[in-house]
mmCIF file of C-alpha atoms and ligand atoms in Angstrom:
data_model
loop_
_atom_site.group_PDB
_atom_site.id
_atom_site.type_symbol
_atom_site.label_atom_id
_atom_site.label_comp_id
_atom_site.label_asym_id
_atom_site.label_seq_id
_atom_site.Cartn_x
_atom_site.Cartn_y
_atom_site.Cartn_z
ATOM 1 C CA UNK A 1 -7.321 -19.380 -26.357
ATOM 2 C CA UNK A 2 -6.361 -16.636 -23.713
ATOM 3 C CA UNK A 3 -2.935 -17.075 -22.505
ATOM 4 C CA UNK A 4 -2.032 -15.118 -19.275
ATOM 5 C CA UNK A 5 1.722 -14.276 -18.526
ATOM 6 C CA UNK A 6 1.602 -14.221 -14.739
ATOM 7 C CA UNK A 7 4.520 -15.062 -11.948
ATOM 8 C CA UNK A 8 3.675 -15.891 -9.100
ATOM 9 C CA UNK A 9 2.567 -13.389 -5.993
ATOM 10 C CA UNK A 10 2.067 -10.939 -8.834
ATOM 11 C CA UNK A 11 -1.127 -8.904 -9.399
ATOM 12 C CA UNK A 12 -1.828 -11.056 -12.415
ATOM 13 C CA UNK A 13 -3.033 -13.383 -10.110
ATOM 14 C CA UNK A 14 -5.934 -11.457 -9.632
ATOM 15 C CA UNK A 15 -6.911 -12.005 -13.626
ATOM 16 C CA UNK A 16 -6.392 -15.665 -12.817
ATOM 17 C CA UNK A 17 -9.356 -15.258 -10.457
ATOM 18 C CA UNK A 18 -11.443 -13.136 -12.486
ATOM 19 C CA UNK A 19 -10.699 -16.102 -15.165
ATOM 20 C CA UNK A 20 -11.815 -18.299 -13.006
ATOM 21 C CA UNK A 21 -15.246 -16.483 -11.854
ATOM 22 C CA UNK A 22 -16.277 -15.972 -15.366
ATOM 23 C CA UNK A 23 -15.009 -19.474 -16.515
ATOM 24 C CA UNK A 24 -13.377 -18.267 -19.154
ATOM 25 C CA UNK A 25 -11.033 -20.814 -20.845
ATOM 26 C CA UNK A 26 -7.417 -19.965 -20.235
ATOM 27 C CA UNK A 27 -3.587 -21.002 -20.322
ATOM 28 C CA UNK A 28 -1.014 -20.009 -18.155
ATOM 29 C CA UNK A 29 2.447 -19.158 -19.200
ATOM 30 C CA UNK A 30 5.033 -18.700 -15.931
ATOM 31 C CA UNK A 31 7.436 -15.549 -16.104
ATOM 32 C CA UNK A 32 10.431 -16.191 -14.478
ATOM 33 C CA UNK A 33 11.724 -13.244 -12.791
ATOM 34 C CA UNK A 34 14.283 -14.939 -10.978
ATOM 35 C CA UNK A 35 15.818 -15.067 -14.624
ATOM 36 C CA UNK A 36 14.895 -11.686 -15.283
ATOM 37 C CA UNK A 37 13.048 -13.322 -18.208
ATOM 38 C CA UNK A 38 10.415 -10.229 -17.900
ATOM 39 C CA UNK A 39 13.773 -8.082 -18.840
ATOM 40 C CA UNK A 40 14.247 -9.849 -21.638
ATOM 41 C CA UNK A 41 13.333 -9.405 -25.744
ATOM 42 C CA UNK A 42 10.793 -12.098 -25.719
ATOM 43 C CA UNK A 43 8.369 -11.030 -22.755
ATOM 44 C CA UNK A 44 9.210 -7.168 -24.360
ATOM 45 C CA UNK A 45 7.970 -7.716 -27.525
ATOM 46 C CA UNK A 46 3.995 -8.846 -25.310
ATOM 47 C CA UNK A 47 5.274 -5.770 -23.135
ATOM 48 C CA UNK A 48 7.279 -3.065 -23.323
ATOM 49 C CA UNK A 49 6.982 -2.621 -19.723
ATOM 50 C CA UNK A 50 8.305 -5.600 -18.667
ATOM 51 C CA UNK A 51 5.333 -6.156 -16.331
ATOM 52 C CA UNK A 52 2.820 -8.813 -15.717
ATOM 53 C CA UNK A 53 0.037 -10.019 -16.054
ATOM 54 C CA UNK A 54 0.073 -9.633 -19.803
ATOM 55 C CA UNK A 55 -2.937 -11.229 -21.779
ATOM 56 C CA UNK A 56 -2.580 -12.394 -25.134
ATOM 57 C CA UNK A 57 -5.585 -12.303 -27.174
ATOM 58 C CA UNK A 58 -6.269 -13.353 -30.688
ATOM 59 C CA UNK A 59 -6.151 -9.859 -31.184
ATOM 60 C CA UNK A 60 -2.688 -9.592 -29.695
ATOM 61 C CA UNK A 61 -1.532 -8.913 -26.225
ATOM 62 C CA UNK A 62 -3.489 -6.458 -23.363
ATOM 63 C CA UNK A 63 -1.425 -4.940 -20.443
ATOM 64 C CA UNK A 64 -2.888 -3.333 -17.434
ATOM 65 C CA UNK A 65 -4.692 -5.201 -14.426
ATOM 66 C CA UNK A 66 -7.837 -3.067 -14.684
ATOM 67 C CA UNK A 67 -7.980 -2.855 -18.534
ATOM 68 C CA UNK A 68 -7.525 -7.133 -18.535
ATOM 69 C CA UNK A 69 -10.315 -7.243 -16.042
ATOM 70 C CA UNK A 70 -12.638 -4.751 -17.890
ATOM 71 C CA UNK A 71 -12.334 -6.948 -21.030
ATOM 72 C CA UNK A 72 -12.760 -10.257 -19.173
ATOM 73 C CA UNK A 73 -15.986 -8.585 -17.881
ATOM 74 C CA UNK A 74 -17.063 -7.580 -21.708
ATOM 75 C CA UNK A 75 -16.618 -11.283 -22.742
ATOM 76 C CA UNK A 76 -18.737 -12.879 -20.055
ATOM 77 C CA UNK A 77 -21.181 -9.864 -19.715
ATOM 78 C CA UNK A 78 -23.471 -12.350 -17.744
ATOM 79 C CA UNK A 79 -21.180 -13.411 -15.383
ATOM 80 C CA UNK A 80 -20.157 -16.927 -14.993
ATOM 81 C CA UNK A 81 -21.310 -20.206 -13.616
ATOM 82 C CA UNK A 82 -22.046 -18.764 -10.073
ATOM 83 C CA UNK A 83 -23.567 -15.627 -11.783
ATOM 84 C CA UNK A 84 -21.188 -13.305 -10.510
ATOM 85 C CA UNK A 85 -21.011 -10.296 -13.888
ATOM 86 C CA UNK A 86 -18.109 -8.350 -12.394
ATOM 87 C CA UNK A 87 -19.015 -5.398 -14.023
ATOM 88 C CA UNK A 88 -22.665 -4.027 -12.652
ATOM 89 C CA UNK A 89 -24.360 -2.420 -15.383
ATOM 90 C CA UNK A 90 -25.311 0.103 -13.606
ATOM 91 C CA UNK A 91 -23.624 3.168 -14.943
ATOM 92 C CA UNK A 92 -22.825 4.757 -11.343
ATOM 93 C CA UNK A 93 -22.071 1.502 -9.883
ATOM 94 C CA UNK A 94 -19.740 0.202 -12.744
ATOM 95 C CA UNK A 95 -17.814 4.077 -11.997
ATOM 96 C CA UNK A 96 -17.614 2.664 -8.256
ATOM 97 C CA UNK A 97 -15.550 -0.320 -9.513
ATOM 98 C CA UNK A 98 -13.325 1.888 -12.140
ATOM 99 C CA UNK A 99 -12.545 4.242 -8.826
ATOM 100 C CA UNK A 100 -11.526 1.697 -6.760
ATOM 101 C CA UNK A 101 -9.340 0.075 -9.673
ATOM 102 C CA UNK A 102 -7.389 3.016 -10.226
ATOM 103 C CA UNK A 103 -7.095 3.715 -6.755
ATOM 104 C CA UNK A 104 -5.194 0.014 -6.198
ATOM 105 C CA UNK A 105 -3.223 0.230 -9.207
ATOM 106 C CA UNK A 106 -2.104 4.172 -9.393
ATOM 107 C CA UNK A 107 -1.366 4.545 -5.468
ATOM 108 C CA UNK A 108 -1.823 1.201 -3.514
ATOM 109 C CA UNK A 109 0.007 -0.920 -5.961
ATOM 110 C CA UNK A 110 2.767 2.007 -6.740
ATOM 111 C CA UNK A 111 3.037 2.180 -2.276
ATOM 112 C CA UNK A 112 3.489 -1.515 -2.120
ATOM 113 C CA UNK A 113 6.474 -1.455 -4.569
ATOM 114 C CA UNK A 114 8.542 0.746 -2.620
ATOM 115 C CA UNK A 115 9.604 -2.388 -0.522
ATOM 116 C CA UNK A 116 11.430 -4.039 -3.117
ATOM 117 C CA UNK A 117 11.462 -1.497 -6.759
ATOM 118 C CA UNK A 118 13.261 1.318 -5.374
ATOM 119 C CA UNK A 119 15.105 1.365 -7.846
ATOM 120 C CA UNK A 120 12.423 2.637 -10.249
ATOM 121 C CA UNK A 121 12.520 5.820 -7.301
ATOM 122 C CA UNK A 122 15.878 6.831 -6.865
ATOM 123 C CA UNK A 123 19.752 5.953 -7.781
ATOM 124 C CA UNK A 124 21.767 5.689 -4.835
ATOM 125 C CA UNK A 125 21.617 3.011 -2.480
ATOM 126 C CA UNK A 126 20.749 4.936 0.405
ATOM 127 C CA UNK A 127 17.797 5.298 -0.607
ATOM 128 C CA UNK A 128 16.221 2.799 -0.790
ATOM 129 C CA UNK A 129 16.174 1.712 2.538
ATOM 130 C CA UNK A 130 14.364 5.062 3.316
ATOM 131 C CA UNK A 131 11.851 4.127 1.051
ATOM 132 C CA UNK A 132 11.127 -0.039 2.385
ATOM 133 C CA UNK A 133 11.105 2.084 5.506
ATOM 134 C CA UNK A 134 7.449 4.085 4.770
ATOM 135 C CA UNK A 135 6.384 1.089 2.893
ATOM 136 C CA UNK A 136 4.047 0.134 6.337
ATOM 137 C CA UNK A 137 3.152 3.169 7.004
ATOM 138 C CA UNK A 138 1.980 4.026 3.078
ATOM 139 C CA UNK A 139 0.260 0.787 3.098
ATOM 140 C CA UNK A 140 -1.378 0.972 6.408
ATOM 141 C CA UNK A 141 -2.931 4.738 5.218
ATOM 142 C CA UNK A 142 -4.089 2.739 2.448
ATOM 143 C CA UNK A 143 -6.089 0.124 4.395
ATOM 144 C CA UNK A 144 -7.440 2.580 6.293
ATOM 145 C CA UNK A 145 -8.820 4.583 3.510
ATOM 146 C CA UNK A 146 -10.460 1.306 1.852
ATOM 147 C CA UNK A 147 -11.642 0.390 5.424
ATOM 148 C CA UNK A 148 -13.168 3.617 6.431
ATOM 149 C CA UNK A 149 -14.636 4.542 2.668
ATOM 150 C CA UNK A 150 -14.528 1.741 0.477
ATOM 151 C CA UNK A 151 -15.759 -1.764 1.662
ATOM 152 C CA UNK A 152 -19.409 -2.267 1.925
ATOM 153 C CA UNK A 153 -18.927 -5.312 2.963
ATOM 154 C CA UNK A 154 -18.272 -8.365 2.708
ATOM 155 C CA UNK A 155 -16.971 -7.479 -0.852
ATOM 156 C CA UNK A 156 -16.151 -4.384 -2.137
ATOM 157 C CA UNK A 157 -19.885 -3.133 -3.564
ATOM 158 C CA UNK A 158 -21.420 -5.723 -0.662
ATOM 159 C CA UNK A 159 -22.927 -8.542 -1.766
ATOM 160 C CA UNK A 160 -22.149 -9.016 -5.105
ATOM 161 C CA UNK A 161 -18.769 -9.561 -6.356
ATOM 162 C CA UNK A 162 -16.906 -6.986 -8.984
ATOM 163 C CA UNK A 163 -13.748 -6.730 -11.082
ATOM 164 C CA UNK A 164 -12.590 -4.382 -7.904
ATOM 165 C CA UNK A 165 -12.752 -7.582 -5.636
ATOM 166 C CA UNK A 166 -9.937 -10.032 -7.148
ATOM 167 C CA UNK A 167 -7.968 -6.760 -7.518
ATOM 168 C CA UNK A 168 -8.110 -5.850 -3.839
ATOM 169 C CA UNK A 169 -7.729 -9.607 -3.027
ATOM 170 C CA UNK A 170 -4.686 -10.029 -4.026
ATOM 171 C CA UNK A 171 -3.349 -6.855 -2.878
ATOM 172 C CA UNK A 172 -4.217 -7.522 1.034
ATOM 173 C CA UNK A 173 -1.851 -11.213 0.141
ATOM 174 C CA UNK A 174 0.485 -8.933 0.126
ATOM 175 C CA UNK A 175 -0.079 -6.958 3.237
ATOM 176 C CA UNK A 176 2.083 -9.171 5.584
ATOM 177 C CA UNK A 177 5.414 -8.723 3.918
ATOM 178 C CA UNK A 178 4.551 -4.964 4.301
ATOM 179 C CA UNK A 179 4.482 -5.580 7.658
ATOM 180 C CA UNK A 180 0.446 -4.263 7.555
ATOM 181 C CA UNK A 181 -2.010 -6.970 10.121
ATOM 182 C CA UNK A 182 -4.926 -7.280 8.561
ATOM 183 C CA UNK A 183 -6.912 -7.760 11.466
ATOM 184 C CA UNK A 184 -6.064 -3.964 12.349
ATOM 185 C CA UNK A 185 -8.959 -3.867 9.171
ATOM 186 C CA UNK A 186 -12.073 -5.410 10.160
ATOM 187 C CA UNK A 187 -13.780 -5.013 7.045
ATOM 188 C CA UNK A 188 -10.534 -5.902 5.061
ATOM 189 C CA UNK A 189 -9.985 -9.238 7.027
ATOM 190 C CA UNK A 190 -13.687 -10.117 6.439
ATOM 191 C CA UNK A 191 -13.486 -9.111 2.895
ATOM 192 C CA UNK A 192 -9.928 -11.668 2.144
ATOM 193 C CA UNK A 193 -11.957 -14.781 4.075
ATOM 194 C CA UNK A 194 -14.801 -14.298 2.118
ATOM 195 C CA UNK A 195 -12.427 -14.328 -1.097
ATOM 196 C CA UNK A 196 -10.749 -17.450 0.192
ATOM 197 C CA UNK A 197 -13.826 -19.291 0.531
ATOM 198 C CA UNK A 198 -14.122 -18.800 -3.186
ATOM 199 C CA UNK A 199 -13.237 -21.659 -5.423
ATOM 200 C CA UNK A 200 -11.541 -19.588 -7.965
ATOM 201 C CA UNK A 201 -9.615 -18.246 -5.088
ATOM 202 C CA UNK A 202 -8.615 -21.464 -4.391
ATOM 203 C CA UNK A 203 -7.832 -22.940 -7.987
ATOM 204 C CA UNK A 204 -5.414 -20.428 -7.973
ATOM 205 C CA UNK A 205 -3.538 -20.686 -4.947
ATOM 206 C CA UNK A 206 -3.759 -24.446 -5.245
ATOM 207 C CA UNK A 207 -1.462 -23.429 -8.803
ATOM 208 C CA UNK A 208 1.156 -21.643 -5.877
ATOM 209 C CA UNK A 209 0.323 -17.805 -7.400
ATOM 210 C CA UNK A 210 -0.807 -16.157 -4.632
ATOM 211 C CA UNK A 211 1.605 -14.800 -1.666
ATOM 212 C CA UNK A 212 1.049 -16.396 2.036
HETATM 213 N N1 GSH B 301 0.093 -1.076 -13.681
HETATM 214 C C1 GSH B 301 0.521 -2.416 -13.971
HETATM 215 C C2 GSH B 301 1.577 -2.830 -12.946
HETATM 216 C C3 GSH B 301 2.087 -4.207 -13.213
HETATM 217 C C4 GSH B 301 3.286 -4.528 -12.323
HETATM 218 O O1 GSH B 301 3.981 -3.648 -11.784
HETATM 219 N N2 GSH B 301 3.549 -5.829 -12.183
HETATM 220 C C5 GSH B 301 4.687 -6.251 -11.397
HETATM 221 C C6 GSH B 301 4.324 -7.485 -10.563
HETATM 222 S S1 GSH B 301 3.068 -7.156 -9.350
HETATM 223 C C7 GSH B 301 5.822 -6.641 -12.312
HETATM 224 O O2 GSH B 301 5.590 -7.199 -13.360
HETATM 225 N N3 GSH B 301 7.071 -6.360 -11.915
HETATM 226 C C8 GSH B 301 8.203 -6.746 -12.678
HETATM 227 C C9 GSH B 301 9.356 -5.808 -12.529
HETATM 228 O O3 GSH B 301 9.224 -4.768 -11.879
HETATM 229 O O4 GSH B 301 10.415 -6.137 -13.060
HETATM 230 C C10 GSH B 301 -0.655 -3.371 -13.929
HETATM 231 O O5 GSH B 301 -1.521 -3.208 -13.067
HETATM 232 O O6 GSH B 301 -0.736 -4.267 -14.772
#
């Protein structure tokens, strides 16, 4: 059985969904970082990072949003009960999806964490206010970029839904503690209501993981 290490608000919430799409059987296991339990020896030895999601496999544990999804794709390659295969097989298509992944989790993802992980950034505590400071800005250039060149519309590659889609989804839950309104983003804000009329969307905020 797949076991995902998730907390809540966190981008492994967006595996959850994928889960959820493919219906792929699953367990949840909470991390507490109010305990700083993803500090701790236990979580390290599934991750050195000390991140979620983490998702342990009979083959051991997988870190990495995009690399989870990819593999979640690989064991439903035909999708799941509403058809949905995440990953098109076209080869130019399925690059689409791998661009848009990095792009959330090597500069949207990094942006967003500014607010509150400064002190990944910097030492003193001057800083870090400086840095929560461009967090709006950062993450407003971001929305723009995915409004202007990425969204099809209404998901990510149009009509069909992709591993790119419950990784962007989770990222615009997060826009309004960055102080970002959605509804600046037209194609963003019809993008996240299509999402939420999704029922894995809603299993898993019914389960309190996803932010607002
Ligand atoms: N590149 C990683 C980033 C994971 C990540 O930063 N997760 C955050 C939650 S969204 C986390 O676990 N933070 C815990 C911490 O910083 O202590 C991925 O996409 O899996």
């Amino acid at each position: 059985m797949l076991v995902l290490h998730y907390a809540p608000g966190t981008i492994a919430s967006a595996v959850a969904i994928a889960l959820e799409e493919l219906g792929l059987p699953y367990e949840l296991q909470q991390v507490s970082f109010a305990e700083a339990e993803q500090t701790g020896p236990a979580f390290h030895a599934l991750n050195p990072k000390g991140r979620v999601p983490v998702l342990v496999t009979a083959r051991g544990p997988l870190t990495e949003t995009g690399a989870i999804l990819e593999y979640l794709a690989q064991l439903a390659p035909a999708g799941g009960p509403e058809g949905a295969a995440l990953m098109p097989a076209d080869a130019y298509d399925a690059a689409r999806v791998r661009s848009v992944m990095y792009y959330l989790a090597s500069t949207v993802h990094v942006a967003h964490a500014h607010m509150r992980r400064g002190t990944r950034w910097a030492t003193q505590e001057s800083s870090f206010a400086d840095m929560a400071a461009k967090v709006p800005q950062n993450m407003a250039d971001c929305c723009a970029f995915l409004e202007d060149n990425v969204i099809e519309g209404p998901f990510v590659l149009g009509e069909t839904l992709t591993l790119a889609d419950p990784y962007l989804y989770v990222i615009t839950t997060w826009l309004k503690a960055d102080e970002v309104d959605i509804a600046e983003y037209p194609k963003l804000a019809v993008f996240a209501a299509a999402m939420e009329e999704r029922a894995s969307v809603a299993t898993v905020r019914s389960r309190n993981m996803l932010s607002r």
